[in-house]
Amino acid sequence: MIFGFGIGNKRVKDLRKDQGLTARELALRVKVETVEILKIDEMKLKDVPEPLKGKITPILKGKHMDRIPW
């Protein structure tokens, strides 16, 4: 899985757990309700509706860690 090409075929729950996030923490970072994250938890990332997919993809890939100013 070089460069994250297979990330679309993984479930949101697996990607979230890989980053060490709970559903509530992911919802707070994306600024949506926790219920919305729980609805898509069992879906593959490629099947998530577009507005939400665009918000959660950088977080699930770990790109949000690049902005931390240390």
mmCIF file of N, CA and C in Angstrom:
data_model
loop_
_atom_site.group_PDB
_atom_site.id
_atom_site.type_symbol
_atom_site.label_atom_id
_atom_site.label_comp_id
_atom_site.label_asym_id
_atom_site.label_seq_id
_atom_site.Cartn_x
_atom_site.Cartn_y
_atom_site.Cartn_z
ATOM 1 N N MET A 1 0.834 -1.177 0.000
ATOM 2 C CA MET A 1 0.000 0.000 0.000
ATOM 3 C C MET A 1 0.880 1.242 0.000
ATOM 4 N N ILE A 2 1.608 1.411 -1.031
ATOM 5 C CA ILE A 2 2.487 2.558 -1.179
ATOM 6 C C ILE A 2 1.667 3.785 -1.559
ATOM 7 N N PHE A 3 1.921 4.885 -0.901
ATOM 8 C CA PHE A 3 1.287 6.173 -1.171
ATOM 9 C C PHE A 3 -0.209 6.196 -0.915
ATOM 10 N N GLY A 4 -0.768 5.216 -0.229
ATOM 11 C CA GLY A 4 -2.180 5.238 0.140
ATOM 12 C C GLY A 4 -3.137 4.951 -0.995
ATOM 13 N N PHE A 5 -2.718 4.193 -2.014
ATOM 14 C CA PHE A 5 -3.613 3.905 -3.131
ATOM 15 C C PHE A 5 -4.788 3.025 -2.714
ATOM 16 N N GLY A 6 -4.616 2.132 -1.754
ATOM 17 C CA GLY A 6 -5.675 1.225 -1.343
ATOM 18 C C GLY A 6 -6.525 1.741 -0.210
ATOM 19 N N ILE A 7 -6.412 3.004 0.117
ATOM 20 C CA ILE A 7 -7.135 3.551 1.260
ATOM 21 C C ILE A 7 -8.637 3.605 1.000
ATOM 22 N N GLY A 8 -9.074 3.697 -0.241
ATOM 23 C CA GLY A 8 -10.494 3.776 -0.553
ATOM 24 C C GLY A 8 -11.241 2.484 -0.292
ATOM 25 N N ASN A 9 -10.537 1.368 -0.255
ATOM 26 C CA ASN A 9 -11.187 0.083 -0.048
ATOM 27 C C ASN A 9 -11.270 -0.324 1.412
ATOM 28 N N LYS A 10 -10.736 0.475 2.311
ATOM 29 C CA LYS A 10 -10.804 0.165 3.735
ATOM 30 C C LYS A 10 -12.033 0.806 4.360
ATOM 31 N N ARG A 11 -12.523 0.186 5.430
ATOM 32 C CA ARG A 11 -13.658 0.757 6.147
ATOM 33 C C ARG A 11 -13.203 1.984 6.929
ATOM 34 N N VAL A 12 -14.123 2.908 7.122
ATOM 35 C CA VAL A 12 -13.843 4.134 7.867
ATOM 36 C C VAL A 12 -13.434 3.782 9.295
ATOM 37 N N LYS A 13 -14.061 2.779 9.863
ATOM 38 C CA LYS A 13 -13.749 2.375 11.231
ATOM 39 C C LYS A 13 -12.299 1.911 11.350
ATOM 40 N N ASP A 14 -11.822 1.130 10.382
ATOM 41 C CA ASP A 14 -10.442 0.651 10.411
ATOM 42 C C ASP A 14 -9.449 1.803 10.263
ATOM 43 N N LEU A 15 -9.741 2.720 9.367
ATOM 44 C CA LEU A 15 -8.853 3.871 9.173
ATOM 45 C C LEU A 15 -8.838 4.763 10.409
ATOM 46 N N ARG A 16 -10.011 4.918 11.020
ATOM 47 C CA ARG A 16 -10.113 5.736 12.232
ATOM 48 C C ARG A 16 -9.319 5.115 13.364
ATOM 49 N N LYS A 17 -9.416 3.797 13.519
ATOM 50 C CA LYS A 17 -8.684 3.097 14.575
ATOM 51 C C LYS A 17 -7.180 3.144 14.323
ATOM 52 N N ASP A 18 -6.757 3.112 13.046
ATOM 53 C CA ASP A 18 -5.337 3.208 12.715
ATOM 54 C C ASP A 18 -4.744 4.541 13.167
ATOM 55 N N GLN A 19 -5.557 5.594 13.121
ATOM 56 C CA GLN A 19 -5.106 6.916 13.571
ATOM 57 C C GLN A 19 -5.282 7.103 15.071
ATOM 58 N N GLY A 20 -5.912 6.132 15.741
ATOM 59 C CA GLY A 20 -6.101 6.211 17.186
ATOM 60 C C GLY A 20 -7.200 7.168 17.593
ATOM 61 N N LEU A 21 -8.212 7.307 16.760
ATOM 62 C CA LEU A 21 -9.306 8.239 17.030
ATOM 63 C C LEU A 21 -10.586 7.492 17.369
ATOM 64 N N THR A 22 -11.358 8.053 18.283
ATOM 65 C CA THR A 22 -12.692 7.536 18.529
ATOM 66 C C THR A 22 -13.641 8.252 17.564
ATOM 67 N N ALA A 23 -14.868 7.767 17.505
ATOM 68 C CA ALA A 23 -15.855 8.402 16.621
ATOM 69 C C ALA A 23 -16.114 9.843 17.069
ATOM 70 N N ARG A 24 -16.135 10.050 18.365
ATOM 71 C CA ARG A 24 -16.383 11.396 18.876
ATOM 72 C C ARG A 24 -15.229 12.349 18.537
ATOM 73 N N GLU A 25 -13.989 11.881 18.670
ATOM 74 C CA GLU A 25 -12.837 12.729 18.353
ATOM 75 C C GLU A 25 -12.814 13.101 16.875
ATOM 76 N N LEU A 26 -13.120 12.129 16.011
ATOM 77 C CA LEU A 26 -13.166 12.419 14.579
ATOM 78 C C LEU A 26 -14.280 13.409 14.268
ATOM 79 N N ALA A 27 -15.418 13.253 14.911
ATOM 80 C CA ALA A 27 -16.539 14.172 14.701
ATOM 81 C C ALA A 27 -16.180 15.589 15.144
ATOM 82 N N LEU A 28 -15.459 15.716 16.235
ATOM 83 C CA LEU A 28 -15.049 17.048 16.693
ATOM 84 C C LEU A 28 -14.068 17.697 15.727
ATOM 85 N N ARG A 29 -13.168 16.914 15.158
ATOM 86 C CA ARG A 29 -12.192 17.478 14.220
ATOM 87 C C ARG A 29 -12.838 17.897 12.910
ATOM 88 N N VAL A 30 -13.866 17.162 12.505
ATOM 89 C CA VAL A 30 -14.543 17.456 11.244
ATOM 90 C C VAL A 30 -15.690 18.433 11.445
ATOM 91 N N LYS A 31 -16.085 18.646 12.702
ATOM 92 C CA LYS A 31 -17.174 19.544 13.083
ATOM 93 C C LYS A 31 -18.523 19.054 12.555
ATOM 94 N N VAL A 32 -18.794 17.759 12.807
ATOM 95 C CA VAL A 32 -20.105 17.167 12.530
ATOM 96 C C VAL A 32 -20.551 16.429 13.780
ATOM 97 N N GLU A 33 -21.780 15.961 13.769
ATOM 98 C CA GLU A 33 -22.299 15.198 14.903
ATOM 99 C C GLU A 33 -21.673 13.809 14.931
ATOM 100 N N THR A 34 -21.540 13.250 16.117
ATOM 101 C CA THR A 34 -20.977 11.910 16.285
ATOM 102 C C THR A 34 -21.838 10.866 15.573
ATOM 103 N N VAL A 35 -23.122 11.100 15.505
ATOM 104 C CA VAL A 35 -24.042 10.170 14.853
ATOM 105 C C VAL A 35 -23.708 10.034 13.364
ATOM 106 N N GLU A 36 -23.293 11.123 12.741
ATOM 107 C CA GLU A 36 -22.925 11.072 11.320
ATOM 108 C C GLU A 36 -21.715 10.174 11.095
ATOM 109 N N ILE A 37 -20.752 10.221 11.995
ATOM 110 C CA ILE A 37 -19.568 9.364 11.883
ATOM 111 C C ILE A 37 -19.961 7.910 12.117
ATOM 112 N N LEU A 38 -20.827 7.665 13.080
ATOM 113 C CA LEU A 38 -21.253 6.298 13.361
ATOM 114 C C LEU A 38 -22.056 5.707 12.203
ATOM 115 N N LYS A 39 -22.770 6.539 11.443
ATOM 116 C CA LYS A 39 -23.520 6.060 10.286
ATOM 117 C C LYS A 39 -22.593 5.549 9.187
ATOM 118 N N ILE A 40 -21.451 6.207 9.008
ATOM 119 C CA ILE A 40 -20.545 5.826 7.923
ATOM 120 C C ILE A 40 -19.427 4.916 8.396
ATOM 121 N N ASP A 41 -19.424 4.546 9.655
ATOM 122 C CA ASP A 41 -18.340 3.767 10.243
ATOM 123 C C ASP A 41 -18.108 2.429 9.538
ATOM 124 N N GLU A 42 -19.153 1.754 9.118
ATOM 125 C CA GLU A 42 -19.021 0.447 8.480
ATOM 126 C C GLU A 42 -18.903 0.537 6.961
ATOM 127 N N MET A 43 -18.946 1.746 6.411
ATOM 128 C CA MET A 43 -18.833 1.929 4.962
ATOM 129 C C MET A 43 -17.377 1.993 4.553
ATOM 130 N N LYS A 44 -17.102 1.631 3.301
ATOM 131 C CA LYS A 44 -15.773 1.841 2.752
ATOM 132 C C LYS A 44 -15.621 3.323 2.456
ATOM 133 N N LEU A 45 -14.393 3.802 2.506
ATOM 134 C CA LEU A 45 -14.154 5.238 2.320
ATOM 135 C C LEU A 45 -14.636 5.712 0.954
ATOM 136 N N LYS A 46 -14.509 4.871 -0.070
ATOM 137 C CA LYS A 46 -14.934 5.281 -1.406
ATOM 138 C C LYS A 46 -16.445 5.398 -1.538
ATOM 139 N N ASP A 47 -17.205 4.812 -0.609
ATOM 140 C CA ASP A 47 -18.666 4.855 -0.654
ATOM 141 C C ASP A 47 -19.264 5.984 0.181
ATOM 142 N N VAL A 48 -18.449 6.714 0.911
ATOM 143 C CA VAL A 48 -18.931 7.814 1.757
ATOM 144 C C VAL A 48 -19.365 8.971 0.858
ATOM 145 N N PRO A 49 -20.495 9.632 1.154
ATOM 146 C CA PRO A 49 -20.936 10.786 0.357
ATOM 147 C C PRO A 49 -19.874 11.890 0.324
ATOM 148 N N GLU A 50 -19.797 12.580 -0.782
ATOM 149 C CA GLU A 50 -18.697 13.490 -1.077
ATOM 150 C C GLU A 50 -18.456 14.617 -0.079
ATOM 151 N N PRO A 51 -19.415 15.383 0.382
ATOM 152 C CA PRO A 51 -19.021 16.481 1.286
ATOM 153 C C PRO A 51 -18.304 15.978 2.542
ATOM 154 N N LEU A 52 -18.777 14.879 3.087
ATOM 155 C CA LEU A 52 -18.168 14.325 4.295
ATOM 156 C C LEU A 52 -16.856 13.621 3.976
ATOM 157 N N LYS A 53 -16.792 12.993 2.830
ATOM 158 C CA LYS A 53 -15.567 12.286 2.423
ATOM 159 C C LYS A 53 -14.394 13.263 2.286
ATOM 160 N N GLY A 54 -14.663 14.413 1.719
ATOM 161 C CA GLY A 54 -13.622 15.423 1.559
ATOM 162 C C GLY A 54 -13.098 15.953 2.882
ATOM 163 N N LYS A 55 -13.946 15.952 3.897
ATOM 164 C CA LYS A 55 -13.540 16.445 5.210
ATOM 165 C C LYS A 55 -12.738 15.408 5.993
ATOM 166 N N ILE A 56 -13.131 14.121 5.906
ATOM 167 C CA ILE A 56 -12.489 13.122 6.753
ATOM 168 C C ILE A 56 -11.264 12.474 6.127
ATOM 169 N N THR A 57 -11.113 12.537 4.806
ATOM 170 C CA THR A 57 -9.993 11.862 4.144
ATOM 171 C C THR A 57 -8.631 12.355 4.631
ATOM 172 N N PRO A 58 -8.368 13.663 4.729
ATOM 173 C CA PRO A 58 -7.041 14.077 5.221
ATOM 174 C C PRO A 58 -6.760 13.626 6.648
ATOM 175 N N ILE A 59 -7.788 13.587 7.462
ATOM 176 C CA ILE A 59 -7.596 13.169 8.850
ATOM 177 C C ILE A 59 -7.301 11.676 8.918
ATOM 178 N N LEU A 60 -8.024 10.884 8.132
ATOM 179 C CA LEU A 60 -7.815 9.442 8.155
ATOM 180 C C LEU A 60 -6.502 9.035 7.506
ATOM 181 N N LYS A 61 -5.978 9.864 6.614
ATOM 182 C CA LYS A 61 -4.670 9.592 6.004
ATOM 183 C C LYS A 61 -3.525 10.053 6.892
ATOM 184 N N GLY A 62 -3.801 10.909 7.855
ATOM 185 C CA GLY A 62 -2.765 11.412 8.749
ATOM 186 C C GLY A 62 -2.143 12.709 8.281
ATOM 187 N N LYS A 63 -2.726 13.352 7.291
ATOM 188 C CA LYS A 63 -2.170 14.595 6.754
ATOM 189 C C LYS A 63 -2.387 15.777 7.682
ATOM 190 N N HIS A 64 -3.334 15.656 8.633
ATOM 191 C CA HIS A 64 -3.582 16.758 9.562
ATOM 192 C C HIS A 64 -2.411 16.930 10.528
ATOM 193 N N MET A 65 -1.595 15.909 10.671
ATOM 194 C CA MET A 65 -0.442 15.993 11.568
ATOM 195 C C MET A 65 0.673 16.859 10.976
ATOM 196 N N ASP A 66 0.635 17.121 9.671
ATOM 197 C CA ASP A 66 1.657 17.936 9.030
ATOM 198 C C ASP A 66 1.558 19.406 9.430
ATOM 199 N N ARG A 67 0.398 19.824 9.940
ATOM 200 C CA ARG A 67 0.189 21.231 10.279
ATOM 201 C C ARG A 67 0.604 21.567 11.704
ATOM 202 N N ILE A 68 0.978 20.595 12.491
ATOM 203 C CA ILE A 68 1.342 20.856 13.883
ATOM 204 C C ILE A 68 2.699 21.580 13.903
ATOM 205 N N PRO A 69 2.770 22.744 14.538
ATOM 206 C CA PRO A 69 3.977 23.563 14.463
ATOM 207 C C PRO A 69 5.059 23.207 15.490
ATOM 208 N N TRP A 70 5.580 22.029 15.475
ATOM 209 C CA TRP A 70 6.685 21.745 16.346
ATOM 210 C C TRP A 70 7.896 21.737 15.557
#
